[in-house]
Short mmCIF file of C-alpha atoms (C1' of nucleotides) in Angstrom, two decimals:
data_model
loop_
_atom_site.label_atom_id
_atom_site.label_comp_id
_atom_site.label_asym_id
_atom_site.label_seq_id
_atom_site.Cartn_x
_atom_site.Cartn_y
_atom_site.Cartn_z
CA UNK O 2 20.90 -44.62 44.45
CA UNK O 3 18.95 -45.18 47.47
CA UNK O 4 15.92 -45.99 45.26
CA UNK O 5 18.21 -48.67 43.49
CA UNK O 6 19.72 -49.90 46.65
CA UNK O 7 16.43 -50.47 48.41
CA UNK O 8 15.00 -52.14 45.35
CA UNK O 9 17.96 -54.62 45.24
CA UNK O 10 17.44 -55.27 48.82
CA UNK O 11 14.06 -56.87 48.58
CA UNK O 12 12.97 -59.93 46.79
CA UNK O 13 9.44 -58.86 46.60
CA UNK O 14 9.39 -57.02 43.32
CA UNK O 15 7.56 -54.08 44.94
CA UNK O 16 5.15 -51.62 43.30
CA UNK O 17 6.08 -47.99 43.20
CA UNK O 18 4.24 -47.05 46.28
CA UNK O 19 5.71 -49.93 48.38
CA UNK O 20 9.10 -48.89 47.20
CA UNK O 21 8.39 -45.28 48.04
CA UNK O 22 7.61 -46.31 51.57
CA UNK O 23 10.97 -48.22 51.84
CA UNK O 24 12.91 -45.37 50.45
CA UNK O 25 11.17 -42.82 52.77
CA UNK O 26 12.57 -44.71 55.78
CA UNK O 27 16.07 -43.36 54.51
CA UNK O 28 15.02 -40.28 52.81
CA UNK O 29 11.78 -39.06 54.60
CA UNK O 30 11.28 -36.15 52.36
CA UNK O 31 11.19 -37.84 48.95
CA UNK O 32 8.09 -37.54 46.78
CA UNK O 33 6.33 -40.35 45.06
CA UNK O 34 7.03 -38.59 41.78
CA UNK O 35 10.74 -38.89 42.35
CA UNK O 36 10.53 -42.46 42.95
CA UNK O 37 8.52 -42.94 39.62
CA UNK O 38 10.84 -40.66 37.72
CA UNK O 39 14.04 -42.43 38.89
CA UNK O 40 12.67 -45.86 38.42
CA UNK O 41 11.91 -44.92 34.86
CA UNK O 42 15.57 -43.73 34.42
CA UNK O 43 16.88 -46.85 36.06
CA UNK O 44 14.73 -48.95 33.65
CA UNK O 45 16.03 -46.88 30.64
CA UNK O 46 19.66 -47.42 31.78
CA UNK O 47 18.89 -51.13 31.96
CA UNK O 48 19.60 -51.47 35.88
CA UNK O 49 15.87 -52.23 36.69
CA UNK O 50 13.17 -54.17 35.00
CA UNK O 51 9.64 -53.03 35.00
CA UNK O 52 7.17 -55.95 35.41
CA UNK O 53 3.79 -55.52 33.78
CA UNK O 54 2.03 -58.74 34.41
CA UNK O 55 -1.39 -59.08 36.01
CA UNK O 56 -2.61 -56.78 38.70
CA UNK O 57 -3.29 -52.99 38.53
CA UNK O 58 0.10 -51.81 39.53
CA UNK O 59 3.45 -52.24 37.90
CA UNK O 60 6.23 -53.91 39.81
CA UNK O 61 9.87 -53.15 39.67
CA UNK O 62 12.68 -55.69 39.79
CA UNK O 63 16.28 -54.76 40.84
CA UNK O 64 17.52 -57.80 39.14
CA UNK O 65 17.71 -56.95 35.39
CA UNK O 66 19.17 -60.18 34.23
CA UNK O 67 16.92 -62.33 32.22
CA UNK O 68 14.76 -64.60 34.33
CA UNK O 69 11.26 -65.75 34.71
CA UNK O 70 8.75 -65.00 37.52
CA UNK O 71 6.28 -67.06 39.63
CA UNK O 72 3.16 -65.35 40.87
CA UNK O 73 0.83 -66.55 43.55
CA UNK O 74 -2.73 -66.09 42.46
CA UNK O 75 -3.80 -66.18 46.14
CA UNK O 76 -1.62 -63.56 47.80
CA UNK O 77 -0.27 -61.83 44.77
CA UNK O 78 3.44 -62.17 45.64
CA UNK O 79 5.79 -62.40 42.78
CA UNK O 80 9.08 -64.33 43.10
CA UNK O 81 11.80 -65.22 40.69
CA UNK O 82 11.12 -68.81 39.15
CA UNK O 83 14.01 -71.03 40.07
CA UNK O 84 14.64 -72.23 36.52
CA UNK O 85 16.85 -70.78 33.95
CA UNK O 86 15.31 -69.06 30.81
CA UNK O 87 15.28 -71.09 27.67
CA UNK O 88 16.44 -68.88 24.90
CA UNK O 89 16.07 -71.57 22.44
CA UNK O 90 12.25 -70.91 22.46
CA UNK O 91 13.18 -67.72 20.62
CA UNK O 92 15.17 -69.56 17.99
CA UNK O 93 12.12 -71.69 17.35
CA UNK O 94 9.83 -68.81 16.99
CA UNK O 95 12.25 -67.08 14.57
CA UNK O 96 11.73 -69.99 12.18
CA UNK O 97 7.95 -69.70 12.32
CA UNK O 98 7.65 -65.90 12.30
CA UNK O 99 8.71 -62.95 10.29
CA UNK O 100 9.03 -60.82 13.29
CA UNK O 101 12.42 -59.76 14.42
CA UNK O 102 12.41 -61.33 17.79
CA UNK O 103 13.88 -59.15 20.60
CA UNK O 104 13.20 -61.26 23.78
CA UNK O 105 10.50 -62.92 25.61
CA UNK O 106 8.97 -62.95 29.16
CA UNK O 107 7.42 -65.76 31.22
CA UNK O 108 5.25 -65.73 34.14
CA UNK O 109 4.24 -68.54 35.92
CA UNK O 110 1.01 -68.69 38.11
CA UNK O 111 0.51 -70.77 41.16
CA UNK O 112 -0.06 -71.10 44.71
CA UNK O 113 2.72 -70.44 47.14
CA UNK O 114 3.44 -72.86 50.00
CA UNK O 115 2.21 -70.50 52.52
CA UNK O 116 -1.21 -69.95 50.89
CA UNK O 117 -1.43 -73.56 50.27
CA UNK O 118 -0.95 -74.26 53.96
CA UNK O 119 -3.36 -71.39 55.10
CA UNK O 120 -6.12 -72.20 52.84
CA UNK O 121 -6.19 -75.31 50.82
CA UNK O 122 -8.53 -74.70 48.03
CA UNK O 123 -10.96 -76.67 45.83
CA UNK O 124 -10.55 -76.39 42.13
CA UNK O 125 -13.46 -73.81 42.06
CA UNK O 126 -12.01 -71.66 44.69
CA UNK O 127 -8.76 -71.65 42.89
CA UNK O 128 -10.34 -70.63 39.62
CA UNK O 129 -12.18 -67.79 41.46
CA UNK O 130 -8.96 -66.69 43.03
CA UNK O 131 -7.30 -66.71 39.67
CA UNK O 132 -9.89 -64.41 38.37
CA UNK O 133 -9.86 -62.13 41.40
CA UNK O 134 -6.12 -61.62 41.53
CA UNK O 135 -6.20 -59.88 38.24
CA UNK O 136 -7.91 -56.85 39.75
CA UNK O 137 -5.17 -56.31 42.42
CA UNK O 138 -2.33 -58.13 44.09
CA UNK O 139 -3.62 -58.65 47.51
CA UNK O 140 -0.36 -58.84 49.61
CA UNK O 141 2.10 -56.20 50.04
CA UNK O 142 5.73 -55.94 51.16
CA UNK O 143 6.68 -58.26 53.99
CA UNK O 144 10.43 -57.58 53.79
CA UNK Y 28 -23.07 -62.38 22.46
CA UNK Y 29 -22.27 -59.48 20.08
CA UNK Y 30 -19.29 -58.77 22.22
CA UNK Y 31 -18.02 -62.25 21.98
CA UNK Y 32 -18.74 -62.45 18.34
CA UNK Y 33 -16.91 -59.39 17.59
CA UNK Y 34 -14.04 -60.31 19.77
CA UNK Y 35 -13.72 -63.65 18.02
CA UNK Y 36 -13.77 -62.03 14.67
CA UNK Y 37 -10.67 -60.07 15.08
CA UNK Y 38 -7.17 -61.20 15.41
CA UNK Y 39 -5.89 -58.05 17.09
CA UNK Y 40 -6.57 -58.72 20.69
CA UNK Y 41 -8.33 -55.38 21.16
CA UNK Y 42 -8.51 -53.25 24.25
CA UNK Y 43 -11.80 -52.62 25.81
CA UNK Y 44 -12.44 -49.24 23.88
CA UNK Y 45 -11.46 -50.61 20.58
CA UNK Y 46 -13.88 -53.47 21.15
CA UNK Y 47 -16.53 -51.07 22.24
CA UNK Y 48 -16.18 -49.19 18.83
CA UNK Y 49 -16.59 -52.51 17.15
CA UNK Y 50 -19.63 -53.59 19.12
CA UNK Y 51 -21.20 -50.13 18.56
CA UNK Y 52 -21.45 -50.74 14.85
CA UNK Y 53 -23.94 -53.44 15.61
CA UNK Y 54 -25.28 -52.06 18.86
CA UNK Y 55 -25.12 -48.39 18.59
CA UNK Y 56 -26.62 -47.79 22.00
CA UNK Y 57 -24.24 -50.00 24.02
CA UNK Y 58 -22.23 -48.41 26.71
CA UNK Y 59 -18.60 -48.81 27.49
CA UNK Y 60 -19.58 -50.14 30.89
CA UNK Y 61 -21.50 -52.92 29.38
CA UNK Y 62 -18.63 -53.95 27.27
CA UNK Y 63 -16.35 -54.02 30.20
CA UNK Y 64 -18.99 -55.97 32.55
CA UNK Y 65 -19.59 -58.59 29.83
CA UNK Y 66 -16.02 -58.95 29.07
CA UNK Y 67 -15.37 -59.68 32.76
CA UNK Y 68 -18.28 -62.28 32.71
CA UNK Y 69 -16.82 -63.91 29.60
CA UNK Y 70 -13.53 -64.18 31.20
CA UNK Y 71 -14.94 -65.72 34.28
CA UNK Y 72 -16.90 -68.24 32.23
CA UNK Y 73 -13.50 -69.04 30.54
CA UNK Y 74 -14.60 -67.97 27.02
CA UNK Y 75 -12.31 -64.99 26.92
CA UNK Y 76 -8.80 -64.41 28.03
CA UNK Y 77 -7.57 -61.10 29.53
CA UNK Y 78 -4.05 -60.09 28.44
CA UNK Y 79 -2.21 -58.06 30.79
CA UNK Y 80 1.21 -57.51 29.30
CA UNK Y 81 2.87 -54.32 28.81
CA UNK Y 82 1.05 -51.10 27.85
CA UNK Y 83 -1.51 -49.23 29.79
CA UNK Y 84 -4.62 -51.03 28.57
CA UNK Y 85 -5.68 -54.55 28.96
CA UNK Y 86 -6.48 -56.53 25.92
CA UNK Y 87 -8.91 -59.16 25.32
CA UNK Y 88 -8.59 -62.38 23.31
CA UNK Y 89 -11.52 -64.35 21.96
CA UNK Y 90 -9.36 -67.47 21.78
CA UNK Y 91 -9.16 -68.94 25.33
CA UNK Y 92 -6.96 -71.99 24.38
CA UNK Y 93 -3.50 -71.94 25.64
CA UNK Y 94 -1.12 -69.98 23.37
CA UNK Y 95 1.65 -67.54 23.55
CA UNK Y 96 1.67 -63.95 22.23
CA UNK Y 97 3.99 -61.84 20.18
CA UNK Y 98 4.00 -58.04 20.54
CA UNK Y 99 5.58 -55.49 18.13
CA UNK Y 100 7.55 -53.13 20.35
CA UNK Y 101 7.15 -50.46 17.62
CA UNK Y 102 3.56 -50.33 16.65
CA UNK Y 103 2.11 -52.34 19.73
CA UNK Y 104 0.18 -54.77 17.85
CA UNK Y 105 -0.33 -58.07 19.56
CA UNK Y 106 -0.56 -61.37 17.55
CA UNK Y 107 -0.70 -65.10 18.40
CA UNK Y 108 2.82 -66.58 18.38
CA UNK Y 109 2.86 -69.29 15.88
CA UNK Y 110 4.47 -72.04 17.97
CA UNK Y 111 2.75 -74.42 20.51
CA UNK Y 112 3.01 -73.86 24.08
CA UNK Y 113 5.60 -76.04 26.00
CA UNK Y 114 3.90 -77.46 28.93
CA UNK Y 115 7.04 -79.38 29.99
CA UNK Y 116 8.33 -76.11 31.32
CA UNK Y 117 5.91 -76.22 34.08
CA UNK Y 118 6.96 -79.72 34.97
CA UNK Y 119 10.66 -78.64 35.35
CA UNK Y 120 9.61 -75.84 37.50
CA UNK Y 121 7.31 -78.01 39.69
CA UNK Y 122 10.64 -80.07 40.51
CA UNK Y 123 12.38 -76.82 41.68
CA UNK Y 124 9.56 -74.99 43.49
CA UNK Y 125 7.17 -75.59 46.29
CA UNK Y 126 4.44 -73.69 44.51
CA UNK Y 127 1.40 -75.43 43.13
CA UNK Y 128 1.96 -74.43 39.56
CA UNK Y 129 -1.32 -73.61 37.78
CA UNK Y 130 -0.07 -72.27 34.42
CA UNK Y 131 2.22 -69.92 32.57
CA UNK Y 132 1.98 -67.21 30.06
CA UNK Y 133 4.61 -66.15 27.55
CA UNK Y 134 4.97 -62.97 25.58
CA UNK Y 135 7.57 -62.59 22.90
CA UNK Y 136 8.58 -59.05 21.96
CA UNK Y 137 9.83 -58.12 18.55
CA UNK Y 138 9.32 -56.01 15.47
CA UNK Y 139 6.75 -56.96 13.02
CA UNK Y 140 7.47 -57.17 9.42
CA UNK Y 141 5.65 -53.96 8.59
CA UNK Y 142 7.38 -51.94 11.05
CA UNK Y 143 10.77 -53.50 9.92
CA UNK Y 144 9.97 -52.36 6.42
CA UNK Y 145 8.69 -48.88 7.40
CA UNK Y 146 11.56 -47.96 9.61
CA UNK Y 147 14.48 -50.01 9.89
CA UNK Y 148 16.08 -49.29 13.26
CA UNK Y 149 19.53 -49.10 14.73
CA UNK Y 150 20.03 -51.21 17.93
CA UNK Y 151 19.76 -47.86 19.87
CA UNK Y 152 16.54 -46.95 18.39
CA UNK Y 153 15.11 -50.47 19.03
CA UNK Y 154 16.14 -50.09 22.75
CA UNK Y 155 14.47 -46.68 22.97
CA UNK Y 156 11.33 -47.99 21.23
CA UNK Y 157 11.25 -50.94 23.61
CA UNK Y 158 11.19 -48.46 26.47
CA UNK Y 159 8.67 -46.16 25.06
CA UNK Y 160 6.16 -48.88 24.12
CA UNK Y 161 5.62 -49.66 27.75
CA UNK Y 162 3.91 -46.51 28.10
CA UNK Y 163 1.15 -47.12 25.53
CA UNK Y 164 0.70 -49.26 22.56
CA UNK Y 165 0.87 -47.00 19.52
CA UNK Y 166 -1.32 -48.65 16.95
CA UNK Y 167 -5.05 -49.42 17.20
CA UNK Y 168 -7.30 -51.71 15.30
CA UNK Y 169 -6.90 -52.03 11.71
CA UNK Y 170 -9.29 -54.72 11.11
"C1'" DG T 14 33.72 -17.85 47.41
"C1'" DA T 15 30.08 -15.11 44.56
"C1'" DA T 16 27.29 -15.27 40.60
"C1'" DC T 17 25.08 -17.72 37.49
"C1'" DA T 18 23.38 -21.84 34.67
"C1'" DT T 19 21.63 -26.26 34.89
"C1'" DA T 20 19.47 -30.28 37.07
"C1'" DT T 21 16.59 -32.51 40.25
"C1'" DT T 22 13.01 -32.27 43.61
"C1'" DG T 23 8.38 -31.86 46.23
"C1'" DG T 24 3.92 -30.98 45.88
"C1'" DT T 25 0.03 -30.96 43.51
"C1'" DA T 26 -2.78 -31.16 39.56
"C1'" DA T 27 -4.06 -33.67 35.23
"C1'" DT T 28 -4.80 -38.01 32.86
"C1'" DG T 29 -6.95 -41.94 31.54
"C1'" DA T 30 -8.18 -46.74 32.12
"C1'" DT T 31 -11.26 -49.23 34.86
"C1'" DT T 32 -15.00 -49.79 38.31
"C1'" DA T 33 -18.89 -48.30 40.94
"C1'" DC T 34 -23.37 -46.39 41.10
"C1'" DT T 35 -28.11 -45.68 40.04
"C1'" DA T 36 -32.35 -44.64 37.55
"C1'" DT T 37 -34.34 -46.69 33.75
"C1'" DT T 38 -35.22 -50.43 30.52
"C1'" DT T 39 -35.72 -55.13 29.41
"C1'" DC T 40 -36.73 -59.78 30.35
"C1'" DT T 41 -39.31 -63.60 32.76
"C1'" DA T 42 -42.73 -66.17 34.47
"C1'" DA T 43 -47.10 -66.71 36.44
"C1'" DT H 13 -50.34 -57.56 32.26
"C1'" DT H 14 -47.84 -57.19 35.61
"C1'" DA H 15 -44.88 -57.67 39.49
"C1'" DG H 16 -40.08 -59.08 40.34
"C1'" DA H 17 -35.52 -59.86 38.72
"C1'" DA H 18 -31.61 -58.84 35.77
"C1'" DA H 19 -29.17 -55.96 32.59
"C1'" DT H 20 -28.19 -51.59 30.77
"C1'" DA H 21 -26.89 -46.56 29.65
"C1'" DG H 22 -24.84 -42.91 31.28
"C1'" DT H 23 -22.23 -40.78 34.57
"C1'" DA H 24 -19.52 -40.31 38.62
"C1'" DA H 25 -15.78 -42.09 41.44
"C1'" DT H 26 -11.35 -44.41 41.89
"C1'" DC H 27 -6.64 -45.04 41.57
"C1'" DA H 28 -1.98 -45.72 39.44
"C1'" DT H 29 0.84 -43.06 36.67
"C1'" DT H 30 2.31 -38.77 34.43
"C1'" DA H 31 2.82 -33.85 33.79
"C1'" DC H 32 3.81 -29.57 35.48
"C1'" DC H 33 6.00 -25.89 37.94
"C1'" DA H 34 7.92 -23.18 41.59
"C1'" DA H 35 11.48 -23.95 44.72
"C1'" DT H 36 15.79 -26.07 45.87
"C1'" DA H 37 19.97 -28.11 45.11
"C1'" DT H 38 24.23 -28.94 42.36
"C1'" DG H 39 27.62 -27.65 39.47
"C1'" DT H 40 30.60 -24.32 36.92
"C1'" DT H 41 33.24 -20.41 35.84
"C1'" DC H 42 35.66 -16.72 37.15
#
DNA sequence: GAACATATTGGTAATGATTACTATTTCTAA
DNA sequence: TTAGAAATAGTAATCATTACCAATATGTTC
């Protein structure tokens, strides 16, 4: 319950170790394994979504309703994209494919306002950042 | 060059170790490290795309043009989705967000015809599979 | 409430994909 | 050919995640 509460509190889609730190403030004796284990259970029960886009760590989302994400290639933060999902796209794919379509996920990549301000980039720098960020999201929790 | 050629030959979006096996048929002395290193270089030069959707392994795509993917939750295979990308979606997000939008990726999830045939699933089974498949894509190269 | 069965946890070890490292090999150009 | 630079093979290190297990907590029955 604490894990779920803390996850719902933040908008940052934290990775397991980040959430572990948050939970530890309330339950100083929890173990990282417990966090992983219960995140898995919460995912299975459909209350939490596991995000597996770029980067070396998975992120967790306390909002399990269908929505898209927006990732900053510069600092690595992931936010909810402020547009509503277009489910019609699944319909159009159904017409073209023999797959039984279950769902779809969308990730936008871009540069967040803060990073734009901090370090306006040339196109080349942006491309380089876009490559780098694959390795590991740079920024951690700020919430 | 051999790495790129082999990658372009297959439609299966292989993981590094799968591609390693393919390359080894032509260059029996290559090391896995060389495959990783050159895949990285090919990605940086824009000739290869790294796919970081679900599963524990990254996949590589010899087609770097913008397109969507379709993953079977049952066997883990990843194919190109036979619909063209809708770039307008980036426009609509630009109106709603202060991010500088660079691009977007879409992954559809579903059940491939073969898996549908092999093992028609109840809704519950499908959900369970959909959870499981996050852990590790089941099927490997068949090409 | 005591006695027992069951479930969950903490702590640590194992796993596995990726990256880093380094001695050796291969290329390059004068 | 030969010195210097670049790439490679093979192996070690890294790090997120998972597995394991003894210990603890929780629940249940009488």
